[in-house]
């Protein structure tokens, strides 16, 4: 028998991206206007669920947030309630399963369904709450666009806009100084941001995790351009890119995060290598820009406002239809859903039980088109 819904809760977990507020707004509006449900939001991701920190979400609370990046609920990528860091009676830090406290909070608030918006780590916990009988609906979010089963995540296109605009800006200064300009972008183990951002921003070389690069081939592109009169070169490199004879560059390990490895620094490595190979020949300076968190912030673009609205309203429909333990996806350009069990667990390896993160096909259409117009990939 279908469960009647009166009150739902939502939370945002993991790292932020543009479009989260668009999703929150869509959930609150559809829940209230279409179904007359009440909505609360737990603050700071799972931390708020555990500590019972929440806010009522009504039509006033969500007014004016549509275009804003980030999330009015705030978020964290550290709080795994199934392995939560606490201090024991001897003052020692230990990890404990505190999920029952979160469940008790949900019961106390008479929550009929919980919408969990997050990436792989957050949705892995969503799966675990579903296994414990909570009515969960998941919504994937990431600028990396690497979530399996869904064709596109909100936040990605806004991040691409930042990359494109940065590459546009780098062109004028690179040209003026005859320099080799490197832009390091995010994306974890998937090269989507570097690939699509690089093509849109007219990069000459794009280096992505899916195509390990040979430093001498990268240098050759710089020489070829120089010899035909283009005395500057723009390189867009993904943080997860790796040389053919090496591995990814790790910036930090965050033990408390479900996804502990923080990539970063490969742009610096590349700059140092090119400095040795290119500068003695052409005299060009090599300069690095690491775009960093600018990719995740700012005003949400048209596409992500619309996409966020679709994800949010579909999640509400799923709750109304009691389709729990599932995650909203886009398949063949249409809204759909899959069991959360099938898509989570990619973590640092990029692998899930059913195959793995959505990564770039090195022989796919866009890579081929890029090669056709002379963009090189260091292979
Ligand atoms: O997954 C989104 C992302 O921005 C990645 O592109 C990046 O590697 C990571 O998050 C950075 O995480 P943090 O916010 O913990 O530094």
mmCIF file of C-alpha atoms and ligand atoms in Angstrom:
data_model
loop_
_atom_site.group_PDB
_atom_site.id
_atom_site.type_symbol
_atom_site.label_atom_id
_atom_site.label_comp_id
_atom_site.label_asym_id
_atom_site.label_seq_id
_atom_site.Cartn_x
_atom_site.Cartn_y
_atom_site.Cartn_z
ATOM 1 C CA UNK A 1 0.000 0.000 0.000
ATOM 2 C CA UNK A 2 1.246 3.464 -0.856
ATOM 3 C CA UNK A 3 2.496 5.442 2.140
ATOM 4 C CA UNK A 4 0.908 8.830 2.598
ATOM 5 C CA UNK A 5 3.504 11.617 2.744
ATOM 6 C CA UNK A 6 3.096 14.663 4.956
ATOM 7 C CA UNK A 7 6.548 15.824 5.840
ATOM 8 C CA UNK A 8 9.871 15.465 4.069
ATOM 9 C CA UNK A 9 13.439 16.480 4.857
ATOM 10 C CA UNK A 10 16.451 17.176 2.707
ATOM 11 C CA UNK A 11 20.163 17.626 3.095
ATOM 12 C CA UNK A 12 23.109 18.515 0.879
ATOM 13 C CA UNK A 13 26.386 16.620 1.391
ATOM 14 C CA UNK A 14 29.889 16.492 -0.099
ATOM 15 C CA UNK A 15 31.460 19.390 -1.983
ATOM 16 C CA UNK A 16 29.234 22.198 -3.242
ATOM 17 C CA UNK A 17 28.424 23.083 -6.823
ATOM 18 C CA UNK A 18 26.201 25.497 -8.669
ATOM 19 C CA UNK A 19 22.598 24.373 -9.003
ATOM 20 C CA UNK A 20 22.152 23.044 -5.460
ATOM 21 C CA UNK A 21 19.921 25.966 -4.513
ATOM 22 C CA UNK A 22 17.940 25.442 -7.712
ATOM 23 C CA UNK A 23 17.304 21.846 -6.599
ATOM 24 C CA UNK A 24 16.345 22.898 -3.061
ATOM 25 C CA UNK A 25 13.961 25.513 -4.464
ATOM 26 C CA UNK A 26 12.337 23.006 -6.831
ATOM 27 C CA UNK A 27 11.863 20.419 -4.076
ATOM 28 C CA UNK A 28 10.353 22.937 -1.665
ATOM 29 C CA UNK A 29 8.071 24.502 -4.285
ATOM 30 C CA UNK A 30 6.768 21.190 -5.671
ATOM 31 C CA UNK A 31 6.373 19.674 -2.187
ATOM 32 C CA UNK A 32 4.388 22.653 -0.912
ATOM 33 C CA UNK A 33 2.515 23.805 -4.001
ATOM 34 C CA UNK A 34 1.744 20.449 -5.607
ATOM 35 C CA UNK A 35 1.381 18.237 -2.539
ATOM 36 C CA UNK A 36 0.954 20.515 0.503
ATOM 37 C CA UNK A 37 3.745 18.682 2.343
ATOM 38 C CA UNK A 38 5.947 20.295 4.970
ATOM 39 C CA UNK A 39 9.679 20.476 4.352
ATOM 40 C CA UNK A 40 12.671 20.831 6.638
ATOM 41 C CA UNK A 41 16.352 20.956 5.712
ATOM 42 C CA UNK A 42 19.162 19.560 7.868
ATOM 43 C CA UNK A 43 22.087 21.964 8.019
ATOM 44 C CA UNK A 44 25.670 21.092 7.112
ATOM 45 C CA UNK A 45 24.903 17.717 5.524
ATOM 46 C CA UNK A 46 24.876 14.603 7.716
ATOM 47 C CA UNK A 47 26.307 16.594 10.615
ATOM 48 C CA UNK A 48 22.982 18.449 10.910
ATOM 49 C CA UNK A 49 21.046 15.201 10.736
ATOM 50 C CA UNK A 50 23.138 13.779 13.586
ATOM 51 C CA UNK A 51 23.109 16.942 15.720
ATOM 52 C CA UNK A 52 19.459 17.681 14.861
ATOM 53 C CA UNK A 53 20.319 21.074 13.394
ATOM 54 C CA UNK A 54 17.674 21.976 10.867
ATOM 55 C CA UNK A 55 15.600 24.776 9.379
ATOM 56 C CA UNK A 56 12.052 24.930 8.169
ATOM 57 C CA UNK A 57 11.969 25.318 4.400
ATOM 58 C CA UNK A 58 8.964 27.231 3.124
ATOM 59 C CA UNK A 59 8.258 29.497 0.162
ATOM 60 C CA UNK A 60 9.821 32.496 1.956
ATOM 61 C CA UNK A 61 13.043 30.677 2.869
ATOM 62 C CA UNK A 62 13.732 29.724 -0.707
ATOM 63 C CA UNK A 63 12.811 33.047 -2.239
ATOM 64 C CA UNK A 64 15.740 34.655 -4.078
ATOM 65 C CA UNK A 65 18.110 31.658 -3.963
ATOM 66 C CA UNK A 66 17.594 30.262 -7.477
ATOM 67 C CA UNK A 67 20.579 31.884 -9.144
ATOM 68 C CA UNK A 68 22.986 31.623 -6.225
ATOM 69 C CA UNK A 69 25.772 29.024 -6.251
ATOM 70 C CA UNK A 70 26.434 26.939 -3.134
ATOM 71 C CA UNK A 71 23.653 25.778 -0.822
ATOM 72 C CA UNK A 72 21.612 27.636 1.767
ATOM 73 C CA UNK A 73 21.712 24.448 3.843
ATOM 74 C CA UNK A 74 25.529 24.317 3.824
ATOM 75 C CA UNK A 75 27.318 21.010 3.471
ATOM 76 C CA UNK A 76 30.254 18.892 4.567
ATOM 77 C CA UNK A 77 32.281 16.137 2.954
ATOM 78 C CA UNK A 78 33.501 14.723 6.245
ATOM 79 C CA UNK A 79 30.574 13.368 8.226
ATOM 80 C CA UNK A 80 30.009 9.690 7.538
ATOM 81 C CA UNK A 81 27.482 8.781 10.259
ATOM 82 C CA UNK A 82 28.222 5.094 9.794
ATOM 83 C CA UNK A 83 31.868 5.793 10.697
ATOM 84 C CA UNK A 84 31.757 9.012 12.661
ATOM 85 C CA UNK A 85 34.755 10.451 14.508
ATOM 86 C CA UNK A 86 34.010 10.887 18.234
ATOM 87 C CA UNK A 87 36.156 11.275 21.331
ATOM 88 C CA UNK A 88 35.803 8.351 23.758
ATOM 89 C CA UNK A 89 35.858 8.552 27.575
ATOM 90 C CA UNK A 90 39.708 8.364 27.556
ATOM 91 C CA UNK A 91 39.958 11.362 25.239
ATOM 92 C CA UNK A 92 40.926 9.153 22.295
ATOM 93 C CA UNK A 93 39.474 9.733 18.821
ATOM 94 C CA UNK A 94 37.506 6.697 17.682
ATOM 95 C CA UNK A 95 35.066 5.970 14.823
ATOM 96 C CA UNK A 96 31.514 4.939 15.755
ATOM 97 C CA UNK A 97 28.305 4.133 13.895
ATOM 98 C CA UNK A 98 25.943 6.935 15.012
ATOM 99 C CA UNK A 99 23.333 6.366 12.297
ATOM 100 C CA UNK A 100 20.659 5.301 14.829
ATOM 101 C CA UNK A 101 20.822 8.770 16.407
ATOM 102 C CA UNK A 102 20.147 10.297 12.980
ATOM 103 C CA UNK A 103 17.260 7.889 12.453
ATOM 104 C CA UNK A 104 15.815 8.810 15.855
ATOM 105 C CA UNK A 105 15.943 12.483 14.791
ATOM 106 C CA UNK A 106 14.056 11.680 11.596
ATOM 107 C CA UNK A 107 11.417 9.797 13.597
ATOM 108 C CA UNK A 108 11.049 12.623 16.110
ATOM 109 C CA UNK A 109 10.362 15.070 13.278
ATOM 110 C CA UNK A 110 7.873 12.622 11.672
ATOM 111 C CA UNK A 111 9.860 12.628 8.436
ATOM 112 C CA UNK A 112 8.230 10.386 5.836
ATOM 113 C CA UNK A 113 11.030 10.687 3.284
ATOM 114 C CA UNK A 114 14.546 12.080 3.114
ATOM 115 C CA UNK A 115 16.059 13.606 -0.037
ATOM 116 C CA UNK A 116 19.842 13.308 -0.005
ATOM 117 C CA UNK A 117 21.705 15.456 -2.509
ATOM 118 C CA UNK A 118 25.344 14.538 -2.872
ATOM 119 C CA UNK A 119 28.193 12.784 -4.607
ATOM 120 C CA UNK A 120 29.498 9.281 -4.248
ATOM 121 C CA UNK A 121 30.386 9.451 -0.520
ATOM 122 C CA UNK A 122 27.099 11.109 0.465
ATOM 123 C CA UNK A 123 25.042 8.713 -1.636
ATOM 124 C CA UNK A 124 26.877 5.698 -0.201
ATOM 125 C CA UNK A 125 25.497 6.724 3.185
ATOM 126 C CA UNK A 126 22.101 7.316 1.527
ATOM 127 C CA UNK A 127 22.218 3.685 0.430
ATOM 128 C CA UNK A 128 23.063 2.631 3.987
ATOM 129 C CA UNK A 129 20.132 4.634 5.421
ATOM 130 C CA UNK A 130 17.860 3.021 2.815
ATOM 131 C CA UNK A 131 19.143 -0.387 3.922
ATOM 132 C CA UNK A 132 18.075 0.561 7.460
ATOM 133 C CA UNK A 133 14.522 1.224 6.284
ATOM 134 C CA UNK A 134 14.591 5.001 5.731
ATOM 135 C CA UNK A 135 12.631 6.251 2.720
ATOM 136 C CA UNK A 136 15.468 7.821 0.791
ATOM 137 C CA UNK A 137 15.600 9.508 -2.606
ATOM 138 C CA UNK A 138 19.062 10.445 -3.875
ATOM 139 C CA UNK A 139 20.035 13.280 -6.203
ATOM 140 C CA UNK A 140 23.556 13.225 -7.676
ATOM 141 C CA UNK A 141 25.582 16.430 -7.709
ATOM 142 C CA UNK A 142 29.078 17.196 -8.865
ATOM 143 C CA UNK A 143 30.965 19.548 -11.117
ATOM 144 C CA UNK A 144 32.967 16.513 -12.276
ATOM 145 C CA UNK A 145 30.022 15.000 -14.213
ATOM 146 C CA UNK A 146 31.366 11.534 -13.401
ATOM 147 C CA UNK A 147 28.350 9.943 -11.695
ATOM 148 C CA UNK A 148 27.538 6.604 -13.304
ATOM 149 C CA UNK A 149 24.062 6.118 -14.817
ATOM 150 C CA UNK A 150 23.251 9.784 -15.318
ATOM 151 C CA UNK A 151 24.137 11.707 -18.440
ATOM 152 C CA UNK A 152 24.681 15.034 -16.754
ATOM 153 C CA UNK A 153 24.867 16.526 -13.271
ATOM 154 C CA UNK A 154 24.032 20.129 -12.387
ATOM 155 C CA UNK A 155 27.039 22.279 -11.543
ATOM 156 C CA UNK A 156 29.037 20.865 -14.425
ATOM 157 C CA UNK A 157 27.969 23.367 -17.066
ATOM 158 C CA UNK A 158 28.503 26.369 -14.778
ATOM 159 C CA UNK A 159 31.993 25.045 -13.993
ATOM 160 C CA UNK A 160 32.622 24.708 -17.748
ATOM 161 C CA UNK A 161 31.684 28.361 -18.201
ATOM 162 C CA UNK A 162 34.320 29.353 -15.631
ATOM 163 C CA UNK A 163 36.940 27.251 -17.417
ATOM 164 C CA UNK A 164 36.040 28.666 -20.827
ATOM 165 C CA UNK A 165 36.162 32.250 -19.564
ATOM 166 C CA UNK A 166 39.516 31.606 -17.847
ATOM 167 C CA UNK A 167 40.977 30.169 -21.038
ATOM 168 C CA UNK A 168 39.659 33.158 -22.998
ATOM 169 C CA UNK A 169 41.419 35.459 -20.538
ATOM 170 C CA UNK A 170 44.631 33.442 -20.658
ATOM 171 C CA UNK A 171 44.749 33.728 -24.449
ATOM 172 C CA UNK A 172 45.261 37.492 -24.484
ATOM 173 C CA UNK A 173 48.023 37.474 -21.897
ATOM 174 C CA UNK A 174 49.685 34.384 -23.419
ATOM 175 C CA UNK A 175 49.674 36.055 -26.832
ATOM 176 C CA UNK A 176 51.062 39.334 -25.499
ATOM 177 C CA UNK A 177 54.046 37.638 -23.846
ATOM 178 C CA UNK A 178 54.599 34.677 -26.200
ATOM 179 C CA UNK A 179 54.089 32.361 -23.264
ATOM 180 C CA UNK A 180 53.027 28.799 -22.611
ATOM 181 C CA UNK A 181 50.042 29.055 -20.290
ATOM 182 C CA UNK A 182 48.817 26.073 -18.301
ATOM 183 C CA UNK A 183 45.369 25.983 -16.702
ATOM 184 C CA UNK A 184 44.836 23.202 -14.137
ATOM 185 C CA UNK A 185 41.183 22.339 -13.654
ATOM 186 C CA UNK A 186 39.292 19.966 -11.348
ATOM 187 C CA UNK A 187 37.431 16.766 -12.195
ATOM 188 C CA UNK A 188 38.980 14.037 -10.026
ATOM 189 C CA UNK A 189 39.543 10.921 -12.143
ATOM 190 C CA UNK A 190 37.341 12.081 -15.015
ATOM 191 C CA UNK A 191 38.539 14.440 -17.728
ATOM 192 C CA UNK A 192 35.186 15.998 -18.679
ATOM 193 C CA UNK A 193 35.896 19.458 -17.311
ATOM 194 C CA UNK A 194 39.298 19.692 -19.001
ATOM 195 C CA UNK A 195 38.008 18.218 -22.253
ATOM 196 C CA UNK A 196 34.800 20.195 -22.771
ATOM 197 C CA UNK A 197 36.162 23.331 -21.087
ATOM 198 C CA UNK A 198 39.365 23.024 -23.102
ATOM 199 C CA UNK A 199 37.570 22.650 -26.429
ATOM 200 C CA UNK A 200 35.212 25.555 -25.633
ATOM 201 C CA UNK A 201 38.128 27.714 -24.482
ATOM 202 C CA UNK A 202 40.233 26.847 -27.525
ATOM 203 C CA UNK A 203 43.090 25.125 -25.704
ATOM 204 C CA UNK A 204 45.896 23.845 -27.915
ATOM 205 C CA UNK A 205 46.694 20.878 -25.659
ATOM 206 C CA UNK A 206 44.246 19.059 -23.388
ATOM 207 C CA UNK A 207 45.568 16.574 -20.846
ATOM 208 C CA UNK A 208 43.063 14.255 -19.182
ATOM 209 C CA UNK A 209 43.285 11.204 -16.895
ATOM 210 C CA UNK A 210 41.909 8.908 -19.587
ATOM 211 C CA UNK A 211 44.833 9.660 -21.959
ATOM 212 C CA UNK A 212 48.191 9.550 -20.131
ATOM 213 C CA UNK A 213 50.552 12.109 -21.595
ATOM 214 C CA UNK A 214 54.107 11.954 -22.866
ATOM 215 C CA UNK A 215 55.892 15.177 -21.887
ATOM 216 C CA UNK A 216 57.960 15.173 -25.075
ATOM 217 C CA UNK A 217 54.803 15.066 -27.194
ATOM 218 C CA UNK A 218 53.351 17.986 -25.240
ATOM 219 C CA UNK A 219 56.588 19.911 -25.855
ATOM 220 C CA UNK A 220 56.448 18.971 -29.548
ATOM 221 C CA UNK A 221 53.056 20.724 -29.870
ATOM 222 C CA UNK A 222 54.602 23.867 -28.385
ATOM 223 C CA UNK A 223 57.502 23.648 -30.866
ATOM 224 C CA UNK A 224 55.212 22.960 -33.831
ATOM 225 C CA UNK A 225 53.076 25.986 -32.985
ATOM 226 C CA UNK A 226 56.128 28.171 -32.419
ATOM 227 C CA UNK A 227 57.657 27.139 -35.741
ATOM 228 C CA UNK A 228 54.523 28.047 -37.646
ATOM 229 C CA UNK A 229 54.340 31.452 -35.982
ATOM 230 C CA UNK A 230 51.984 30.858 -33.040
ATOM 231 C CA UNK A 231 54.358 31.860 -30.292
ATOM 232 C CA UNK A 232 52.001 31.063 -27.458
ATOM 233 C CA UNK A 233 50.421 27.775 -26.397
ATOM 234 C CA UNK A 234 47.470 27.166 -24.086
ATOM 235 C CA UNK A 235 47.344 23.887 -22.161
ATOM 236 C CA UNK A 236 44.287 22.779 -20.196
ATOM 237 C CA UNK A 237 45.199 19.989 -17.769
ATOM 238 C CA UNK A 238 42.881 18.001 -15.552
ATOM 239 C CA UNK A 239 43.955 17.555 -11.913
ATOM 240 C CA UNK A 240 43.728 13.797 -12.492
ATOM 241 C CA UNK A 241 45.995 13.757 -15.558
ATOM 242 C CA UNK A 242 49.068 11.571 -15.335
ATOM 243 C CA UNK A 243 52.244 11.094 -17.365
ATOM 244 C CA UNK A 244 52.623 7.797 -19.249
ATOM 245 C CA UNK A 245 55.422 6.778 -16.922
ATOM 246 C CA UNK A 246 53.900 8.092 -13.687
ATOM 247 C CA UNK A 247 50.837 8.335 -11.511
ATOM 248 C CA UNK A 248 48.360 11.019 -10.423
ATOM 249 C CA UNK A 249 49.635 13.932 -8.341
ATOM 250 C CA UNK A 250 48.131 13.911 -4.859
ATOM 251 C CA UNK A 251 47.787 17.222 -3.043
ATOM 252 C CA UNK A 252 46.540 15.875 0.281
ATOM 253 C CA UNK A 253 44.912 12.939 2.034
ATOM 254 C CA UNK A 254 41.829 13.845 4.054
ATOM 255 C CA UNK A 255 41.312 10.819 6.288
ATOM 256 C CA UNK A 256 37.924 11.953 7.588
ATOM 257 C CA UNK A 257 36.430 12.268 4.135
ATOM 258 C CA UNK A 258 34.761 9.223 2.539
ATOM 259 C CA UNK A 259 36.676 10.189 -0.570
ATOM 260 C CA UNK A 260 40.045 10.792 1.051
ATOM 261 C CA UNK A 261 42.380 11.584 -1.865
ATOM 262 C CA UNK A 262 42.623 15.236 -2.944
ATOM 263 C CA UNK A 263 44.226 15.562 -6.350
ATOM 264 C CA UNK A 264 46.137 18.665 -7.401
ATOM 265 C CA UNK A 265 49.580 19.842 -8.431
ATOM 266 C CA UNK A 266 50.013 18.124 -11.790
ATOM 267 C CA UNK A 267 49.976 21.534 -13.496
ATOM 268 C CA UNK A 268 53.023 22.514 -11.467
ATOM 269 C CA UNK A 269 54.783 19.288 -12.402
ATOM 270 C CA UNK A 270 54.007 19.940 -16.064
ATOM 271 C CA UNK A 271 55.239 23.539 -15.850
ATOM 272 C CA UNK A 272 58.561 22.428 -14.335
ATOM 273 C CA UNK A 273 59.028 19.750 -16.994
ATOM 274 C CA UNK A 274 58.243 22.153 -19.850
ATOM 275 C CA UNK A 275 60.513 24.783 -18.344
ATOM 276 C CA UNK A 276 63.420 22.360 -18.836
ATOM 277 C CA UNK A 277 62.460 21.177 -22.331
ATOM 278 C CA UNK A 278 60.856 24.214 -23.988
ATOM 279 C CA UNK A 279 62.543 27.270 -22.507
ATOM 280 C CA UNK A 280 66.095 26.408 -23.645
ATOM 281 C CA UNK A 281 64.814 26.003 -27.238
ATOM 282 C CA UNK A 282 62.256 28.792 -27.766
ATOM 283 C CA UNK A 283 62.930 31.005 -24.765
ATOM 284 C CA UNK A 284 59.217 30.956 -23.878
ATOM 285 C CA UNK A 285 58.193 31.369 -20.261
ATOM 286 C CA UNK A 286 55.849 28.779 -18.801
ATOM 287 C CA UNK A 287 53.138 30.042 -16.429
ATOM 288 C CA UNK A 288 50.611 28.082 -14.407
ATOM 289 C CA UNK A 289 47.135 29.081 -13.274
ATOM 290 C CA UNK A 290 45.258 26.703 -10.990
ATOM 291 C CA UNK A 291 41.588 27.528 -11.288
ATOM 292 C CA UNK A 292 40.543 25.781 -8.068
ATOM 293 C CA UNK A 293 37.296 26.546 -6.283
ATOM 294 C CA UNK A 294 36.203 29.297 -8.658
ATOM 295 C CA UNK A 295 34.886 26.384 -10.736
ATOM 296 C CA UNK A 296 32.419 25.506 -8.005
ATOM 297 C CA UNK A 297 31.104 28.957 -7.189
ATOM 298 C CA UNK A 298 29.428 32.001 -8.646
ATOM 299 C CA UNK A 299 26.095 32.547 -10.293
ATOM 300 C CA UNK A 300 24.402 29.399 -11.564
ATOM 301 C CA UNK A 301 24.080 29.431 -15.350
ATOM 302 C CA UNK A 302 20.911 28.940 -17.407
ATOM 303 C CA UNK A 303 21.452 25.254 -18.017
ATOM 304 C CA UNK A 304 22.081 24.335 -14.377
ATOM 305 C CA UNK A 305 19.081 26.358 -13.147
ATOM 306 C CA UNK A 306 16.851 24.372 -15.480
ATOM 307 C CA UNK A 307 18.590 21.049 -14.775
ATOM 308 C CA UNK A 308 18.420 21.600 -11.003
ATOM 309 C CA UNK A 309 14.706 22.324 -11.306
ATOM 310 C CA UNK A 310 14.160 19.087 -13.218
ATOM 311 C CA UNK A 311 16.135 17.008 -10.706
ATOM 312 C CA UNK A 312 14.309 18.558 -7.721
ATOM 313 C CA UNK A 313 10.761 18.265 -9.023
ATOM 314 C CA UNK A 314 11.355 14.695 -10.217
ATOM 315 C CA UNK A 315 12.616 13.709 -6.744
ATOM 316 C CA UNK A 316 9.338 14.987 -5.291
ATOM 317 C CA UNK A 317 7.364 12.944 -7.829
ATOM 318 C CA UNK A 318 9.368 9.877 -6.806
ATOM 319 C CA UNK A 319 8.485 10.454 -3.156
ATOM 320 C CA UNK A 320 4.804 10.837 -4.044
ATOM 321 C CA UNK A 321 5.038 7.513 -5.918
ATOM 322 C CA UNK A 322 6.939 5.895 -3.019
ATOM 323 C CA UNK A 323 9.933 5.108 -5.237
ATOM 324 C CA UNK A 324 12.500 4.888 -2.466
ATOM 325 C CA UNK A 325 16.116 3.719 -2.331
ATOM 326 C CA UNK A 326 16.553 5.234 -5.781
ATOM 327 C CA UNK A 327 18.547 8.086 -7.311
ATOM 328 C CA UNK A 328 17.272 10.530 -9.920
ATOM 329 C CA UNK A 329 19.095 10.309 -13.233
ATOM 330 C CA UNK A 330 18.899 11.626 -16.762
ATOM 331 C CA UNK A 331 18.823 8.891 -19.390
ATOM 332 C CA UNK A 332 18.423 9.557 -23.110
ATOM 333 C CA UNK A 333 17.739 13.165 -22.134
ATOM 334 C CA UNK A 334 14.741 12.174 -19.964
ATOM 335 C CA UNK A 335 14.264 12.063 -16.200
ATOM 336 C CA UNK A 336 14.445 8.548 -14.749
ATOM 337 C CA UNK A 337 15.832 6.770 -11.693
ATOM 338 C CA UNK A 338 18.099 3.853 -10.695
ATOM 339 C CA UNK A 339 18.628 1.961 -7.442
ATOM 340 C CA UNK A 340 21.220 3.816 -5.381
ATOM 341 C CA UNK A 341 22.858 0.422 -4.679
ATOM 342 C CA UNK A 342 23.814 0.179 -8.342
ATOM 343 C CA UNK A 343 25.716 3.424 -8.615
ATOM 344 C CA UNK A 344 27.560 4.196 -5.395
ATOM 345 C CA UNK A 345 30.946 3.145 -4.125
ATOM 346 C CA UNK A 346 33.221 4.610 -6.797
ATOM 347 C CA UNK A 347 35.234 6.616 -4.194
ATOM 348 C CA UNK A 348 38.871 7.115 -5.005
ATOM 349 C CA UNK A 349 39.086 4.319 -7.513
ATOM 350 C CA UNK A 350 36.300 5.540 -9.747
ATOM 351 C CA UNK A 351 34.834 2.016 -9.621
ATOM 352 C CA UNK A 352 31.312 0.996 -8.587
ATOM 353 C CA UNK A 353 29.875 -2.486 -8.223
ATOM 354 C CA UNK A 354 28.377 -2.136 -11.680
ATOM 355 C CA UNK A 355 31.330 -0.850 -13.594
ATOM 356 C CA UNK A 356 32.538 2.515 -12.478
ATOM 357 C CA UNK A 357 32.513 6.244 -12.735
ATOM 358 C CA UNK A 358 31.464 7.902 -15.987
ATOM 359 C CA UNK A 359 34.767 8.788 -17.578
ATOM 360 C CA UNK A 360 35.782 10.152 -20.970
ATOM 361 C CA UNK A 361 35.978 7.675 -23.828
ATOM 362 C CA UNK A 362 39.431 8.373 -25.338
ATOM 363 C CA UNK A 363 38.011 7.362 -28.734
ATOM 364 C CA UNK A 364 34.713 9.237 -28.325
ATOM 365 C CA UNK A 365 33.274 11.884 -30.628
ATOM 366 C CA UNK A 366 34.573 14.926 -28.799
ATOM 367 C CA UNK A 367 38.145 13.661 -28.509
ATOM 368 C CA UNK A 368 38.048 12.845 -32.241
ATOM 369 C CA UNK A 369 36.637 16.269 -33.172
ATOM 370 C CA UNK A 370 39.270 17.941 -31.014
ATOM 371 C CA UNK A 371 42.034 15.990 -32.739
ATOM 372 C CA UNK A 372 40.537 16.892 -36.138
ATOM 373 C CA UNK A 373 41.013 20.580 -35.388
ATOM 374 C CA UNK A 374 44.593 20.101 -34.231
ATOM 375 C CA UNK A 375 44.158 19.884 -30.454
ATOM 376 C CA UNK A 376 46.669 17.420 -29.046
ATOM 377 C CA UNK A 377 46.379 15.143 -25.999
ATOM 378 C CA UNK A 378 50.045 14.399 -25.319
ATOM 379 C CA UNK A 379 49.788 10.868 -26.714
HETATM 380 O O1 LIG B 1 34.236 16.419 -6.746
HETATM 381 C C1 LIG B 1 34.236 17.805 -6.870
HETATM 382 C C2 LIG B 1 35.593 18.373 -6.588
HETATM 383 O O2 LIG B 1 35.559 19.761 -6.777
HETATM 384 C C3 LIG B 1 36.706 17.747 -7.416
HETATM 385 O O3 LIG B 1 36.746 18.227 -8.739
HETATM 386 C C4 LIG B 1 37.911 18.075 -6.568
HETATM 387 O O4 LIG B 1 38.939 17.157 -6.781
HETATM 388 C C5 LIG B 1 37.373 17.932 -5.167
HETATM 389 O O5 LIG B 1 35.973 18.122 -5.249
HETATM 390 C C6 LIG B 1 37.949 18.909 -4.157
HETATM 391 O O6 LIG B 1 37.447 18.586 -2.909
HETATM 392 P P1 LIG B 1 37.577 19.530 -1.626
HETATM 393 O O7 LIG B 1 36.408 20.489 -1.645
HETATM 394 O O8 LIG B 1 37.462 18.597 -0.479
HETATM 395 O O9 LIG B 1 38.884 20.229 -1.706
#
